[in-house]
PDB file of C-alpha atoms in Angstrom:
ATOM      1  CA  UNK A   1     -13.129 -28.927  -6.028  1.00 48.00           C
ATOM      2  CA  UNK A   2     -12.200 -29.717  -9.597  1.00 56.00           C
ATOM      3  CA  UNK A   3      -8.693 -28.969 -10.748  1.00 66.00           C
ATOM      4  CA  UNK A   4      -8.374 -27.670 -14.251  1.00 70.00           C
ATOM      5  CA  UNK A   5      -6.325 -25.420 -16.411  1.00 79.00           C
ATOM      6  CA  UNK A   6      -6.418 -21.708 -15.753  1.00 75.00           C
ATOM      7  CA  UNK A   7      -5.820 -19.336 -18.596  1.00 80.00           C
ATOM      8  CA  UNK A   8      -3.948 -16.177 -17.709  1.00 79.00           C
ATOM      9  CA  UNK A   9      -4.075 -13.448 -20.291  1.00 82.00           C
ATOM     10  CA  UNK A  10      -0.886 -11.416 -20.502  1.00 83.00           C
ATOM     11  CA  UNK A  11      -1.536  -7.713 -20.934  1.00 82.00           C
ATOM     12  CA  UNK A  12      -0.350  -6.540 -24.319  1.00 85.00           C
ATOM     13  CA  UNK A  13       1.693  -3.766 -22.673  1.00 83.00           C
ATOM     14  CA  UNK A  14       3.372  -5.918 -20.004  1.00 83.00           C
ATOM     15  CA  UNK A  15       6.742  -5.827 -21.747  1.00 87.00           C
ATOM     16  CA  UNK A  16       6.709  -2.038 -22.158  1.00 84.00           C
ATOM     17  CA  UNK A  17       5.893  -0.147 -18.903  1.00 79.00           C
ATOM     18  CA  UNK A  18       6.176   3.269 -20.558  1.00 81.00           C
ATOM     19  CA  UNK A  19       3.647   2.309 -23.209  1.00 82.00           C
ATOM     20  CA  UNK A  20       1.386   0.782 -20.533  1.00 79.00           C
ATOM     21  CA  UNK A  21       1.480   4.000 -18.501  1.00 74.00           C
ATOM     22  CA  UNK A  22       0.670   6.064 -21.557  1.00 76.00           C
ATOM     23  CA  UNK A  23      -2.152   3.771 -22.633  1.00 75.00           C
ATOM     24  CA  UNK A  24      -3.840   3.277 -19.267  1.00 72.00           C
ATOM     25  CA  UNK A  25      -3.107   6.552 -17.510  1.00 69.00           C
ATOM     26  CA  UNK A  26      -3.129   9.186 -20.208  1.00 64.00           C
ATOM     27  CA  UNK A  27      -5.554   7.640 -22.688  1.00 60.00           C
ATOM     28  CA  UNK A  28      -8.021   6.485 -20.027  1.00 59.00           C
ATOM     29  CA  UNK A  29      -7.463   9.430 -17.625  1.00 55.00           C
ATOM     30  CA  UNK A  30      -6.280   7.115 -14.807  1.00 55.00           C
ATOM     31  CA  UNK A  31      -4.388   3.874 -14.498  1.00 54.00           C
ATOM     32  CA  UNK A  32      -6.896   1.048 -14.696  1.00 57.00           C
ATOM     33  CA  UNK A  33      -6.027  -2.070 -16.658  1.00 61.00           C
ATOM     34  CA  UNK A  34      -9.119  -3.893 -17.920  1.00 64.00           C
ATOM     35  CA  UNK A  35      -8.777  -6.730 -15.387  1.00 65.00           C
ATOM     36  CA  UNK A  36      -8.525  -4.388 -12.348  1.00 64.00           C
ATOM     37  CA  UNK A  37     -11.704  -3.205 -10.671  1.00 67.00           C
ATOM     38  CA  UNK A  38     -11.237   0.088  -8.854  1.00 66.00           C
ATOM     39  CA  UNK A  39     -12.965   0.568  -5.520  1.00 71.00           C
ATOM     40  CA  UNK A  40     -13.458   3.762  -3.589  1.00 78.00           C
ATOM     41  CA  UNK A  41     -11.895   3.821  -0.124  1.00 77.00           C
ATOM     42  CA  UNK A  42     -14.229   4.190   2.806  1.00 78.00           C
ATOM     43  CA  UNK A  43     -13.909   7.315   4.977  1.00 82.00           C
ATOM     44  CA  UNK A  44     -11.301   6.884   7.710  1.00 77.00           C
ATOM     45  CA  UNK A  45     -13.886   7.336  10.479  1.00 82.00           C
ATOM     46  CA  UNK A  46     -16.360   4.706   9.231  1.00 86.00           C
ATOM     47  CA  UNK A  47     -17.308   2.370  12.107  1.00 87.00           C
ATOM     48  CA  UNK A  48     -16.211  -1.246  11.738  1.00 83.00           C
ATOM     49  CA  UNK A  49     -19.119  -3.717  11.517  1.00 86.00           C
ATOM     50  CA  UNK A  50     -19.311  -6.198  14.384  1.00 90.00           C
ATOM     51  CA  UNK A  51     -17.693  -9.542  13.660  1.00 91.00           C
ATOM     52  CA  UNK A  52     -15.455  -8.166  10.897  1.00 87.00           C
ATOM     53  CA  UNK A  53     -11.689  -7.793  10.755  1.00 87.00           C
ATOM     54  CA  UNK A  54     -10.533  -4.500   9.311  1.00 86.00           C
ATOM     55  CA  UNK A  55      -7.218  -4.352   7.481  1.00 86.00           C
ATOM     56  CA  UNK A  56      -5.702  -0.890   7.160  1.00 86.00           C
ATOM     57  CA  UNK A  57      -3.289  -0.768   4.231  1.00 86.00           C
ATOM     58  CA  UNK A  58      -0.756   1.976   3.547  1.00 87.00           C
ATOM     59  CA  UNK A  59       2.427   2.054   1.544  1.00 85.00           C
ATOM     60  CA  UNK A  60       5.456   4.129   0.708  1.00 87.00           C
ATOM     61  CA  UNK A  61       5.054   6.765   3.418  1.00 88.00           C
ATOM     62  CA  UNK A  62       8.736   7.763   3.011  1.00 89.00           C
ATOM     63  CA  UNK A  63       8.962   9.380   6.496  1.00 90.00           C
ATOM     64  CA  UNK A  64       5.858  11.460   5.770  1.00 90.00           C
ATOM     65  CA  UNK A  65       3.482  10.090   8.401  1.00 89.00           C
ATOM     66  CA  UNK A  66       2.610  13.455   9.957  1.00 88.00           C
ATOM     67  CA  UNK A  67      -1.017  14.301   9.325  1.00 83.00           C
ATOM     68  CA  UNK A  68      -2.111  10.861   8.118  1.00 83.00           C
ATOM     69  CA  UNK A  69      -5.605  10.180   9.438  1.00 80.00           C
ATOM     70  CA  UNK A  70      -5.481   6.490  10.248  1.00 81.00           C
ATOM     71  CA  UNK A  71      -8.743   4.610  10.754  1.00 81.00           C
ATOM     72  CA  UNK A  72      -9.306   2.122  13.519  1.00 81.00           C
ATOM     73  CA  UNK A  73      -8.411  -1.322  12.317  1.00 85.00           C
ATOM     74  CA  UNK A  74      -7.400  -4.699  13.586  1.00 87.00           C
ATOM     75  CA  UNK A  75      -4.387  -5.218  11.328  1.00 88.00           C
ATOM     76  CA  UNK A  76      -2.096  -2.578   9.851  1.00 88.00           C
ATOM     77  CA  UNK A  77      -0.256  -3.565   6.676  1.00 88.00           C
ATOM     78  CA  UNK A  78       2.468  -1.155   5.640  1.00 87.00           C
ATOM     79  CA  UNK A  79       4.101  -2.131   2.383  1.00 86.00           C
ATOM     80  CA  UNK A  80       6.895  -0.355   0.608  1.00 83.00           C
ATOM     81  CA  UNK A  81       9.357   2.229   1.833  1.00 87.00           C
ATOM     82  CA  UNK A  82       8.651   3.767   5.217  1.00 88.00           C
ATOM     83  CA  UNK A  83      11.797   5.928   5.218  1.00 88.00           C
ATOM     84  CA  UNK A  84      13.231   8.328   2.693  1.00 86.00           C
ATOM     85  CA  UNK A  85      16.897   7.440   3.126  1.00 86.00           C
ATOM     86  CA  UNK A  86      16.911   4.493   5.541  1.00 84.00           C
ATOM     87  CA  UNK A  87      18.441   6.541   8.355  1.00 88.00           C
ATOM     88  CA  UNK A  88      18.136   5.276  11.939  1.00 90.00           C
ATOM     89  CA  UNK A  89      16.356   8.508  12.925  1.00 92.00           C
ATOM     90  CA  UNK A  90      13.725   7.838  10.252  1.00 90.00           C
ATOM     91  CA  UNK A  91      13.230   4.294  11.500  1.00 88.00           C
ATOM     92  CA  UNK A  92      12.757   5.619  15.045  1.00 92.00           C
ATOM     93  CA  UNK A  93      10.242   8.201  13.830  1.00 92.00           C
ATOM     94  CA  UNK A  94       8.328   5.468  11.993  1.00 89.00           C
ATOM     95  CA  UNK A  95       8.390   3.217  15.060  1.00 88.00           C
ATOM     96  CA  UNK A  96       7.074   6.081  17.206  1.00 90.00           C
ATOM     97  CA  UNK A  97       4.282   6.628  14.670  1.00 88.00           C
ATOM     98  CA  UNK A  98       3.388   2.927  14.789  1.00 86.00           C
ATOM     99  CA  UNK A  99       2.968   3.259  18.546  1.00 85.00           C
ATOM    100  CA  UNK A 100       0.339   5.974  18.069  1.00 83.00           C
ATOM    101  CA  UNK A 101      -1.847   4.327  15.438  1.00 78.00           C
ATOM    102  CA  UNK A 102      -5.110   2.616  16.279  1.00 73.00           C
ATOM    103  CA  UNK A 103      -4.306  -0.853  14.937  1.00 76.00           C
ATOM    104  CA  UNK A 104      -3.284  -2.515  18.168  1.00 68.00           C
ATOM    105  CA  UNK A 105      -3.810  -6.213  17.460  1.00 76.00           C
ATOM    106  CA  UNK A 106      -1.222  -6.649  14.731  1.00 77.00           C
ATOM    107  CA  UNK A 107       1.100  -4.478  12.694  1.00 75.00           C
ATOM    108  CA  UNK A 108       2.946  -5.879   9.705  1.00 80.00           C
ATOM    109  CA  UNK A 109       5.570  -3.748   7.997  1.00 73.00           C
ATOM    110  CA  UNK A 110       7.451  -4.869   4.957  1.00 74.00           C
ATOM    111  CA  UNK A 111      10.116  -2.364   4.028  1.00 67.00           C
ATOM    112  CA  UNK A 112      11.799  -2.069   0.710  1.00 64.00           C
ATOM    113  CA  UNK A 113      15.054  -0.709  -0.636  1.00 59.00           C
ATOM    114  CA  UNK A 114      15.533   2.239   1.715  1.00 56.00           C
ATOM    115  CA  UNK A 115      15.085   0.326   4.955  1.00 60.00           C
ATOM    116  CA  UNK A 116      17.932  -2.129   4.438  1.00 57.00           C
ATOM    117  CA  UNK A 117      20.402   0.248   2.886  1.00 52.00           C
ATOM    118  CA  UNK A 118      21.918   1.881   5.979  1.00 47.00           C
ATOM    119  CA  UNK A 119      20.845  -0.366   8.833  1.00 47.00           C
ATOM    120  CA  UNK A 120      22.398  -3.486  10.210  1.00 42.00           C
ATOM    121  CA  UNK A 121      19.761  -5.422  12.104  1.00 42.00           C
TER     122      UNK A 121
END
């Protein structure tokens, strides 16, 4: 494998998030920078092909896990806040929800600001 220089183009709106939102979301009817390729999610009940590993990705559920239709997967990745306020009762509710989901091989949860605010672990 040859090692060479990689050119990274900085988006012209990277220093102004408000202008970026206006340009990409309002002017183009949804947020889609030119270097991002949008994909449509597959239906939650789509069977997993044999020999594949399915990653189920969710984020920022903010204690609102009731009614989420989770697909079968091998690995659950939860990024972002999983509580609203970081209360122990919210963490317990989230843990109970994790116990009911179909991703049994591995569950990876990376909390954010709310989860460390009120808890001492």
